[in-house]
Coordinates of C-alpha atoms and ligand atoms in Angstrom, one line a residue:
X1 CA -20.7 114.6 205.5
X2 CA -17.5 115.9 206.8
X3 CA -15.5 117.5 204.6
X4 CA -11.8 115.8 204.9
X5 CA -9.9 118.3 202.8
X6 CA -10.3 116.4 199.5
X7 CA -13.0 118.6 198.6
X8 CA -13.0 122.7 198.4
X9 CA -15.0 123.9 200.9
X10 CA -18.6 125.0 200.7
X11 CA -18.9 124.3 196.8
X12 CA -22.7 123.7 197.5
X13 CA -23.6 127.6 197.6
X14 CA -20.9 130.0 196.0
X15 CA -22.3 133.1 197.3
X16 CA -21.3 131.6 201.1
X17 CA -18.2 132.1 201.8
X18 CA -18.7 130.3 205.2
X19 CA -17.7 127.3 206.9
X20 CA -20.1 124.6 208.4
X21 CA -19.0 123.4 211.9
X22 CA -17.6 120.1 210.1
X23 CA -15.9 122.2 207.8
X24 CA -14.4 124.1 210.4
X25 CA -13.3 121.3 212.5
X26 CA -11.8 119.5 209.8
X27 CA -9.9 122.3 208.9
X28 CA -8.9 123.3 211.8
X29 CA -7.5 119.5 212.3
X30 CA -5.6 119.9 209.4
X31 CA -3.4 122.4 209.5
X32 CA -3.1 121.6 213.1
X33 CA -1.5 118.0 212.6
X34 CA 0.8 119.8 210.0
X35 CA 1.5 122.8 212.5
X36 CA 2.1 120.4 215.1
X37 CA 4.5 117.9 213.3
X38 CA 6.1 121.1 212.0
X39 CA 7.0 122.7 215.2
X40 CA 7.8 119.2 217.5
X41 CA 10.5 119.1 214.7
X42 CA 12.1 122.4 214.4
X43 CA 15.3 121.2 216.2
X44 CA 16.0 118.6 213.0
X45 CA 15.6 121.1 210.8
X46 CA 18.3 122.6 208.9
X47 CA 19.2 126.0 211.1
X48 CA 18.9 127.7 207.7
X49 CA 17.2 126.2 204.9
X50 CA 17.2 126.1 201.3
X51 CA 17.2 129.8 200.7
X52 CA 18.6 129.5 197.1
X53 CA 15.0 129.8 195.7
X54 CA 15.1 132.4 192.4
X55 CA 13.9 129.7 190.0
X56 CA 11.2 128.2 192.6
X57 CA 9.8 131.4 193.4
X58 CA 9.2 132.2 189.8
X59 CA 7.6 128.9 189.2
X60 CA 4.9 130.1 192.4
X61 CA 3.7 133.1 190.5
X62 CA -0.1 132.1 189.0
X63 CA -2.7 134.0 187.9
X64 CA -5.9 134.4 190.3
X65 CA -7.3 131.3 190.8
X66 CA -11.1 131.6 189.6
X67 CA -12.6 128.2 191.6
X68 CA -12.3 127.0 195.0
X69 CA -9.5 124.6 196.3
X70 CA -8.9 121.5 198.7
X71 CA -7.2 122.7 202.1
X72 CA -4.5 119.6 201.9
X73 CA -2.4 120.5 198.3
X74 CA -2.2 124.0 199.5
X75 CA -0.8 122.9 203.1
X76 CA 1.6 120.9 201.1
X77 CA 2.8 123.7 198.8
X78 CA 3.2 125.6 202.3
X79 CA 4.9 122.7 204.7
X80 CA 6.4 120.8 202.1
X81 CA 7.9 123.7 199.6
X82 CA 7.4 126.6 201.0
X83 CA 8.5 127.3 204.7
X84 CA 11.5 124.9 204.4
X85 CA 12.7 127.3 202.3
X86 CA 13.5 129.6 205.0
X87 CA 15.8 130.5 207.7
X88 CA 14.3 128.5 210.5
X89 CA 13.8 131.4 212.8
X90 CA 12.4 129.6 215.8
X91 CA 14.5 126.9 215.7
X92 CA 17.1 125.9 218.2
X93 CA 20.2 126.2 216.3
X94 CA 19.2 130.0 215.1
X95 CA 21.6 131.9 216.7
X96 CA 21.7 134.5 213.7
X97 CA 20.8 138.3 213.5
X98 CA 18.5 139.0 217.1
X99 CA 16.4 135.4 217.1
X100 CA 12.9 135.8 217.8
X101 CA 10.8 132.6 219.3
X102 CA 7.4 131.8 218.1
X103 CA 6.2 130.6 221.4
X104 CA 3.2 128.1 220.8
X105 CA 0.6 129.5 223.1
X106 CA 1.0 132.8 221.0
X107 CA 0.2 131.0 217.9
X108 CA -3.0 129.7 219.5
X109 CA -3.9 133.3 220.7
X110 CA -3.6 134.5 217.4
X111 CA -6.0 131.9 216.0
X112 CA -8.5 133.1 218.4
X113 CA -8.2 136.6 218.0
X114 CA -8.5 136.3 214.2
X115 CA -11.8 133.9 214.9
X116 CA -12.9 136.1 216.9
X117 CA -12.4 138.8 215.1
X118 CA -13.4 141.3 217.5
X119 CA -12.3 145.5 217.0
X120 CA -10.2 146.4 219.6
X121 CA -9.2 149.6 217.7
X122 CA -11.5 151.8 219.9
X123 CA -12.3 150.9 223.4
X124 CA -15.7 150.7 223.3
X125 CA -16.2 148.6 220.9
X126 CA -14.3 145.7 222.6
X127 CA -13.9 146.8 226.3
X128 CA -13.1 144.0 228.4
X129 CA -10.5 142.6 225.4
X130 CA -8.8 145.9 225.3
X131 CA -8.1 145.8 229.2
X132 CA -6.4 142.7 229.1
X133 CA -4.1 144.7 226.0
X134 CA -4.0 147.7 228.8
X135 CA -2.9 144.9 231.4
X136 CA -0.4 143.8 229.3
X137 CA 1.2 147.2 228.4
X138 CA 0.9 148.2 232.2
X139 CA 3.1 144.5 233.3
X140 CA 5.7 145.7 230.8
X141 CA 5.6 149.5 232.5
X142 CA 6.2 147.5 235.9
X143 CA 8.6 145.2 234.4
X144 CA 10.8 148.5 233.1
X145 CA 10.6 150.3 236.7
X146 CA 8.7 153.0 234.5
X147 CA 6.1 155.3 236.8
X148 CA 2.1 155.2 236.9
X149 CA 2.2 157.6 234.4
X150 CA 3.4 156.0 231.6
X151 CA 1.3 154.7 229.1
X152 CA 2.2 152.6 225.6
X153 CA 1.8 151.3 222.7
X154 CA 1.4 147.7 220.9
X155 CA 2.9 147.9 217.5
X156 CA 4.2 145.3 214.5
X157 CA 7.5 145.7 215.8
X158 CA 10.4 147.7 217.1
X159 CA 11.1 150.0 213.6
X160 CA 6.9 151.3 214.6
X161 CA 7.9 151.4 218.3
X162 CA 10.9 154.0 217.1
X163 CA 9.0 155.7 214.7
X164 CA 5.9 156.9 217.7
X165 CA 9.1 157.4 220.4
X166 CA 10.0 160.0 217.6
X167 CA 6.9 161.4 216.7
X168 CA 6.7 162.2 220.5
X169 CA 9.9 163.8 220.7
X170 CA 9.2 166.1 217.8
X171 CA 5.8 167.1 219.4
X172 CA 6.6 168.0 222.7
X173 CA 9.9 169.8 221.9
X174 CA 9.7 171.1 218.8
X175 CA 6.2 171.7 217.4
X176 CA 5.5 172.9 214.4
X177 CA 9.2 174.4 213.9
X178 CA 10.8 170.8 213.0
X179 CA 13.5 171.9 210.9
X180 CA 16.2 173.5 212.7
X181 CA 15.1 170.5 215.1
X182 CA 18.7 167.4 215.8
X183 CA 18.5 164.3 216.8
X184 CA 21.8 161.9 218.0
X185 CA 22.3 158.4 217.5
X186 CA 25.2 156.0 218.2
X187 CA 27.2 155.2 215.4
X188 CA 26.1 151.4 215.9
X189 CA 22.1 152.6 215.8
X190 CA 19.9 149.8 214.3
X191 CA 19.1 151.5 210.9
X192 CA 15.1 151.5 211.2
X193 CA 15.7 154.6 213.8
X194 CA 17.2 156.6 210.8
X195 CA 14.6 155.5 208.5
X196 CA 12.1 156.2 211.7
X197 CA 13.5 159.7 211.8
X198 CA 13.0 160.3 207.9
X199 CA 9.5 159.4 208.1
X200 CA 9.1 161.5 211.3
X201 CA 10.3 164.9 209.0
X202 CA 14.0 164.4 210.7
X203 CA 15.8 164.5 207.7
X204 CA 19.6 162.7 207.0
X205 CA 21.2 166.0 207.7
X206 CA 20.0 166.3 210.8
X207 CA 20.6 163.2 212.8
X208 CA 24.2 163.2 213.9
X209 CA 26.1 159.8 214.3
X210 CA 27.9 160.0 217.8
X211 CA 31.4 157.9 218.0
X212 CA 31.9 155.1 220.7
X213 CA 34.3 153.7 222.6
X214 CA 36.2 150.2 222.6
X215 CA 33.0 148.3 223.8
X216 CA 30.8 150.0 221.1
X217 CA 29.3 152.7 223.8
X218 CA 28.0 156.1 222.7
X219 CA 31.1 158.3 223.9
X220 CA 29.1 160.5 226.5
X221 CA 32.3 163.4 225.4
X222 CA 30.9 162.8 221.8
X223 CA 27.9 163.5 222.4
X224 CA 28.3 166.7 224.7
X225 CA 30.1 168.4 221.8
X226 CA 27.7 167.8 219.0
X227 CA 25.1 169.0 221.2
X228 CA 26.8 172.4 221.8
X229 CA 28.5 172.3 218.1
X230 CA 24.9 172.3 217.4
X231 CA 23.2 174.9 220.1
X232 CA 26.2 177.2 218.7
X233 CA 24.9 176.5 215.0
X234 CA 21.5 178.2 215.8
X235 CA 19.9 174.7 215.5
X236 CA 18.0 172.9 218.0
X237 CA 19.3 169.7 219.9
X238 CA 15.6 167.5 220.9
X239 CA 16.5 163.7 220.9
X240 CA 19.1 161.6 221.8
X241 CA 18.3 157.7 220.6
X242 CA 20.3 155.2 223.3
X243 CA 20.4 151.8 222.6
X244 CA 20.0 148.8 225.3
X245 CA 21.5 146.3 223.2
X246 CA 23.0 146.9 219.7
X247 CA 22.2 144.7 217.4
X248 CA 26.2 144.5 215.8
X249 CA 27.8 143.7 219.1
X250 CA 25.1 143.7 221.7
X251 CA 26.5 147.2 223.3
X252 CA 24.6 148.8 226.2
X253 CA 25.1 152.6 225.7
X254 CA 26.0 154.7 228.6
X255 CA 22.1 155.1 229.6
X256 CA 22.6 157.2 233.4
X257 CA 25.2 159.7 231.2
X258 CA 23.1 160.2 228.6
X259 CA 20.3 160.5 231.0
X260 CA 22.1 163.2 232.9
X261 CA 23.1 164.9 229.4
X262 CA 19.1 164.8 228.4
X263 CA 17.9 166.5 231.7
X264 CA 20.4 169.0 231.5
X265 CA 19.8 169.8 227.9
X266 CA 16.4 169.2 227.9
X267 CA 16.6 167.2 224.9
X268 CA 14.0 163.8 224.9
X269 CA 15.8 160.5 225.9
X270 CA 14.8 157.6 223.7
X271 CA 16.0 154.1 224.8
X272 CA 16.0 150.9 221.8
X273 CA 15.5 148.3 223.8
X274 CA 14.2 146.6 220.8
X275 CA 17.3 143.3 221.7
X276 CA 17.9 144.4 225.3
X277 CA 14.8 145.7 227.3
X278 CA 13.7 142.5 228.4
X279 CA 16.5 141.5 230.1
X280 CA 15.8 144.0 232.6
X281 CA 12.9 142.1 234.2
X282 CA 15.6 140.2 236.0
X283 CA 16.8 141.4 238.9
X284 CA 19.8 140.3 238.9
X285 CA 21.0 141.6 235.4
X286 CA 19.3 145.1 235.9
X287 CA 22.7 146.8 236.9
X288 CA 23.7 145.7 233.4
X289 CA 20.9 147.9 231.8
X290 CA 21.5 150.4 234.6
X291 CA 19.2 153.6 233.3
X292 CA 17.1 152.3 231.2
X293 CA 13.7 153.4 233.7
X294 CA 15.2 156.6 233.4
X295 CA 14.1 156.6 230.1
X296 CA 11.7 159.4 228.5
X297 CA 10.7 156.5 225.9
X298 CA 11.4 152.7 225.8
X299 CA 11.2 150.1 222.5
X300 CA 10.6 146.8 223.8
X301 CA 10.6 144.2 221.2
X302 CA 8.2 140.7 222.3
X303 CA 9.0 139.4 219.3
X304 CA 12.6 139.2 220.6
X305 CA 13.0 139.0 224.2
X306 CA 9.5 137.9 224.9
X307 CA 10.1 134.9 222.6
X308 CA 6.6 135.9 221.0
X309 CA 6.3 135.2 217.0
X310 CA 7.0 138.1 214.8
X311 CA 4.5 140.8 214.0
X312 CA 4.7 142.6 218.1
X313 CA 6.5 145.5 219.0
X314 CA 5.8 147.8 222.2
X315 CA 6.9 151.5 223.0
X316 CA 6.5 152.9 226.7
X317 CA 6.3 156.6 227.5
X318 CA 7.3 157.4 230.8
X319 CA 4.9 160.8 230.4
X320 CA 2.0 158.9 228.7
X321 CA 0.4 162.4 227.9
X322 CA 3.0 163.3 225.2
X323 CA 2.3 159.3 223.2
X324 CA -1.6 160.5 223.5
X325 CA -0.9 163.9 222.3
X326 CA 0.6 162.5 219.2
X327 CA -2.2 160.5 218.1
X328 CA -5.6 161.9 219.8
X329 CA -8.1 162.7 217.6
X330 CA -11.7 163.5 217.7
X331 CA -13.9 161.1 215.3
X332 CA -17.5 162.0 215.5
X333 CA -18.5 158.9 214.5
X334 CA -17.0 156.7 217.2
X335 CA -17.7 156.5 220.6
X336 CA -14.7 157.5 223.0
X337 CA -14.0 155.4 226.5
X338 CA -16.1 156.8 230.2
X339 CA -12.8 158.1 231.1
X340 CA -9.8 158.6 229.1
X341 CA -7.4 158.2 232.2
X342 CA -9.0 155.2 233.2
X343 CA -9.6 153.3 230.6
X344 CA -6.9 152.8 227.8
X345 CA -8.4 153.3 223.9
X346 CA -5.4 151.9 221.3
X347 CA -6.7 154.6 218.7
X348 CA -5.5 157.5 220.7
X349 CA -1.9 156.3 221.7
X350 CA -0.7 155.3 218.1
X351 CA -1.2 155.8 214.3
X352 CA -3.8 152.5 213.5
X353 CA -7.8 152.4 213.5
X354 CA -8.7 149.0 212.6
X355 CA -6.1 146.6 214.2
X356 CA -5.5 143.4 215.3
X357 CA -5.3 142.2 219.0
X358 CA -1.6 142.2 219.4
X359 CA -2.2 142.1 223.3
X360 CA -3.8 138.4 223.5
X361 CA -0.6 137.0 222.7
X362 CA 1.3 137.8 225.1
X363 CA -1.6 138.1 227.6
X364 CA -2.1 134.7 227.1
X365 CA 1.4 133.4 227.1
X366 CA 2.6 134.9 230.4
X367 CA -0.9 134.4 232.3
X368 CA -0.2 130.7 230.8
X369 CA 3.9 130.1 231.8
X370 CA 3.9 133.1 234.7
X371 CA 6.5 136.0 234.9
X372 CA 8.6 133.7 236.4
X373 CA 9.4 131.4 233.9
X374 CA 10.1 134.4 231.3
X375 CA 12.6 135.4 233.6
X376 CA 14.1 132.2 233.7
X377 CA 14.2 132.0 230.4
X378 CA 15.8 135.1 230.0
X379 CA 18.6 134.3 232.9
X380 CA 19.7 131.1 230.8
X381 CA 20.1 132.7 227.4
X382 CA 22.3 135.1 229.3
X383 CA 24.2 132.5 230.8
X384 CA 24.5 130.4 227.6
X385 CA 26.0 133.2 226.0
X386 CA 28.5 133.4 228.9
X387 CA 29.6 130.1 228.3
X388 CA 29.9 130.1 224.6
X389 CA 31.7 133.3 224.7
X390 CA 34.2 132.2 226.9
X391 CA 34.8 129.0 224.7
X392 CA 34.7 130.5 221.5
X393 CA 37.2 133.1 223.2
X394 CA 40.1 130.2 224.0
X395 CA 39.7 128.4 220.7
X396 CA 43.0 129.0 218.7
X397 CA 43.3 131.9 216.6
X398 CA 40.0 133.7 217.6
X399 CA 40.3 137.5 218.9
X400 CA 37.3 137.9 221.1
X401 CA 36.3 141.8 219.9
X402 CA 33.1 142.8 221.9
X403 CA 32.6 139.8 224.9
X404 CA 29.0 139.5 225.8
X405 CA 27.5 142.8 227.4
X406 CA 24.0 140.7 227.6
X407 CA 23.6 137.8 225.0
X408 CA 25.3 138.4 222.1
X409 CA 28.6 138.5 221.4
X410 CA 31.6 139.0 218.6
X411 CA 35.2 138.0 217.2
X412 CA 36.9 137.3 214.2
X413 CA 40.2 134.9 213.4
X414 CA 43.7 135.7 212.8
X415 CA 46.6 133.7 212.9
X416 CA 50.2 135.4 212.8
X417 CA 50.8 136.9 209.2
X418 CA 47.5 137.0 208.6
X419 CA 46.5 140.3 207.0
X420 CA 43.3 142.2 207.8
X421 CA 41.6 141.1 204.5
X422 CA 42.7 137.7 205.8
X423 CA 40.9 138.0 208.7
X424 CA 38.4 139.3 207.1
X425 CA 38.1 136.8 204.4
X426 CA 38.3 133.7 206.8
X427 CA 35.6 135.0 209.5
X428 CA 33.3 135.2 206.4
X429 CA 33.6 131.9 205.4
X430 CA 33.7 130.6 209.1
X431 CA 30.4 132.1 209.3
X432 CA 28.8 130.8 206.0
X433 CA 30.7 127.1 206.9
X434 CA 29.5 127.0 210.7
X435 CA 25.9 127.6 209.3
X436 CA 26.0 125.2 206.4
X437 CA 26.7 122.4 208.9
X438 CA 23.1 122.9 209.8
X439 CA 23.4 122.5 213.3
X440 CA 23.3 126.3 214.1
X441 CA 22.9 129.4 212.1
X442 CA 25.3 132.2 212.8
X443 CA 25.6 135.6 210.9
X444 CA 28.3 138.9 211.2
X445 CA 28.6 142.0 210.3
X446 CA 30.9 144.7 209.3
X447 CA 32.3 147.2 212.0
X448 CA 34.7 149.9 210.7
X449 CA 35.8 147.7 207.6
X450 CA 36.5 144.7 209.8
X451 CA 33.9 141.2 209.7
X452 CA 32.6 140.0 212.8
X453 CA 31.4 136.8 213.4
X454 CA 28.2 136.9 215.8
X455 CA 26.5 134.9 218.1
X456 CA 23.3 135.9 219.5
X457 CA 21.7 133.5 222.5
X458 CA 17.7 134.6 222.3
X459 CA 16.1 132.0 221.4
X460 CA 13.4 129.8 224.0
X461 CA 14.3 126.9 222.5
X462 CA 18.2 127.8 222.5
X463 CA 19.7 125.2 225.0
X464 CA 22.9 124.0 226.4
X465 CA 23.0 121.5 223.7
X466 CA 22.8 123.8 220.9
X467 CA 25.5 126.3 222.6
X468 CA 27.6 123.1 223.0
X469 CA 27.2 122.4 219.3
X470 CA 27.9 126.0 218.0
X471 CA 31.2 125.8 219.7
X472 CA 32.1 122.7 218.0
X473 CA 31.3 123.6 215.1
X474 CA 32.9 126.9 215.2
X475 CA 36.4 125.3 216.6
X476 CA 36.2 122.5 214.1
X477 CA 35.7 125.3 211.2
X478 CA 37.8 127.7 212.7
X479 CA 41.1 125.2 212.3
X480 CA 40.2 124.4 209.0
X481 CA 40.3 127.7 207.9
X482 CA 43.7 128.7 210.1
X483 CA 46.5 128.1 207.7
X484 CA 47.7 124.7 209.0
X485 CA 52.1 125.7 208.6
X486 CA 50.6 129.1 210.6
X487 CA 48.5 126.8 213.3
X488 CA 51.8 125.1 214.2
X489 CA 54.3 127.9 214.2
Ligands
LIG1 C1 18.3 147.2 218.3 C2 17.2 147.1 217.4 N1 16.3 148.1 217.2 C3 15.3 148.1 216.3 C4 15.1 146.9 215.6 C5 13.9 146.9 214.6 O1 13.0 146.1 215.1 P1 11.9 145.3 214.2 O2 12.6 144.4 213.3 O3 11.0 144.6 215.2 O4 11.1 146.4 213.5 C6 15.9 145.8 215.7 C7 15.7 144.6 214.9 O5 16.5 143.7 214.9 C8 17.0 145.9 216.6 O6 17.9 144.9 216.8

């Protein structure tokens, strides 16, 4: 009889812990109705939920349960209690931090690939699966303009991608002798490329924070000076970490300067594209990301700009030898590929034996939609951001601070009298009352002392409609929080 979720599964012979076909089907049906119903209505979902959850998530703790369960209570506790308790990350309205996606065919690749369960850790022991993960990595090489010789690297996100870009770095130019080693970031750096550094052996006191300029830019000056303040010092200048997109203000470092700077110095040029890299597949918004194929090392981030659901980051090493040299390894045991430079093998380009098959995803997703359609995708997020920027900008009282550079964008209010910790105080809670409309979900952050309201324009599912709704809701908020004698003076 076909087990309809009512019953635990397989009670007839605990030492099983498999599934009959009917179990598997019904299962399978069940989470994909609530999965289903869940997803077609993301867009009436609050853009954040109910993330005040102390008291709920110390009701969920439980000892180990010792018998089996029904599927359908624990689907509940998930759909019903659980996930609404959330920001709702690939919903329309999410607008917040860098949004990520979640697109749906991704989701299905992912339920084959754990199904299947096959090891695609070492080539051999999945071949044909870990070409089409080679495929993939070799379409985002093309995408980037990066040569033949670059190779890459699947990992669970951008922080991973940053931490092997680094790793490299260290190898080829320092060696064993990683102490007197420097490395130079942009003042606006995402934070996981400091923490990468620490876990690389860079310590603190050897990353140097370069100043920008008025639109949040490494200052190429800066830079030059910290790198001979340095070579004067006895120590040794190796990496410079650009960014393609910074995740306060959506900046686009100087990428050909510090390019120039890296060849001259010989110091390894690093790019985070972990926001901004795949904007570069379009043609047309390339000269914005001018540089970034000269690049000794890339982060790409799917899980952002690929619209794929968390859990996938990608590097690219424009010399694959130096990403293999940081991670080969002889294992007796295992069985290498025919031909290294043929054939990729994930176990010798990055830090993980057992793995999962990060590559079906997007594999699937772009054989699925086409290249075409990702760029199209992109083009309109970029344009979106455009057009709320330029709204947002003319509303009363806002001071537009860093206009959109790709697809994100930031101001703050004032109002004449208005002190800084004014502005401060009212872009704050313009912010937290924009987002508790529910429409769309916006976040800031803190630059030099001063709040920033941000909008960030990522999303697939982020439309005109949503954009038109974000800059109601922000002009509508915005005059509230305007001192009304100050509005009319
Ligand atoms: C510019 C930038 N670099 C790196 C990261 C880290 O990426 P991940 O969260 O995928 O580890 C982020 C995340 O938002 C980012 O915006």
């Amino acid at each position: 009889m076909r087990n309809q979720g009512s019953e635990p599964v397989s009670a007839h012979d605990p030492a099983s812990l498999d599934l009959t076909e009917d179990e598997m089907r019904a299962m399978s049906e069940q989470a994909l109705a609530r999965i289903v119903t869940h997803v077609a209505s993301l867009g009436r979902q609050p853009a954040r939920g109910d993330v005040q959850a102390e008291e709920f998530c110390r009701a969920l703790r439980e000892p180990t349960p010792e018998s089996a369960s029904a599927i359908e209570p624990l689907l509940a506790r998930l759909f019903d209690e659980c996930i609404p308790r959330s920001f709702n990350t690939p919903g329309p309205g999410y607008l917040a931090y860098i949004p990520g996606g979640g697109l749906f065919p991704a989701a299905v690749a992912d339920f084959i690939s754990a199904a299947t369960n096959r090891y695609t850790g070492v080539w051999y022991a999945a071949p044909a699966l870990v070409q089409l993960e080679a495929n993939v990595l070799d379409w985002f090489r093309s995408w980037m303009g990066m040569p033949a010789t670059a190779r890459g690297l699947l990992t669970t996100g951008g922080s991973m991608a940053g931490f092997n870009a680094i790793l490299c770095a260290r190898e080829r130019l320092l060696g064993e002798e990683t102490r007197p080693g420097v490395m130079y970031v942009s003042m606006h750096v995402h934070h996981s490329i400091e923490k990468a550094a620490r876990l690389a052996g860079i310590f603190p006191d050897r990353v140097r924070s370069v100043p920008v300029d008025d639109a949040f830019r490494m200052r190429i000056d800066a830079l030059d000076d910290l790198v001979r303040a340095d070579r004067a010092r006895g120590l040794r200048p190796f990496l410079v970490v650009s960014t393609a997109g910074t995740t306060n203000t959506g900046a686009v470092d100087p990428l050909p300067a510090i390019a120039d700077i890296c060849a001259r110095e010989g110091l390894w040029h690093h790019v985070d594209g972990a926001y901004g890299a795949f904007f570069y597949m379009c043609e047309e918004l390339r000269p914005l990301l001018a540089g970034l194929d000269l690049a000794d090392s890339l982060t790409l981030d799917p899980h952002k700009g690929l619209f794929m659901p968390y859990g996938i980051g990608a590097l690219l090493v424009r010399d694959g030898r130096f990403l293999r040299k940081a991670h080969a390894i002889e294992a007796g045991y295992l069985p290498g590929t025919p031909d290294p430079d043929e054939f990729y093998d994930p176990s010798q380009y990055g830090p993980d034996l057992s793995r999962g098959f990060p590559g079906l995803r997007v594999w699937l997703c772009v054989k699925l939609f086409g290249a075409a359609r990702f760029r199209a995708a992109l083009a309109e997020k970029r344009a979106l951001a455009l057009d709320a920027a330029e709204r947002i900008g003319n509303l009363p009282g806002v001071v537009m601070v860093a206009p959109p550079q790709l697809s994100l964008f930031a101001f703050h209010l004032t109002w004449p009298g208005a002190t800084f910790e004014d502005e401060n105080r009212a872009t704050k809670a313009l912010v937290e009352r924009v987002t508790v409309r529910g429409r769309v979900m916006i976040t800031g952050c803190t630059v030099d002392g001063r709040f920033l309201a941000r909008v960030c324009v990522l999303s697939f599912r982020t439309r005109q409609l949503q954009i038109d709704q974000c800059v109601e809701d922000v002009a509508a908020e915005a005059a509230a929080l305007i001192p009304r004698r100050q509005e009319q003076a």
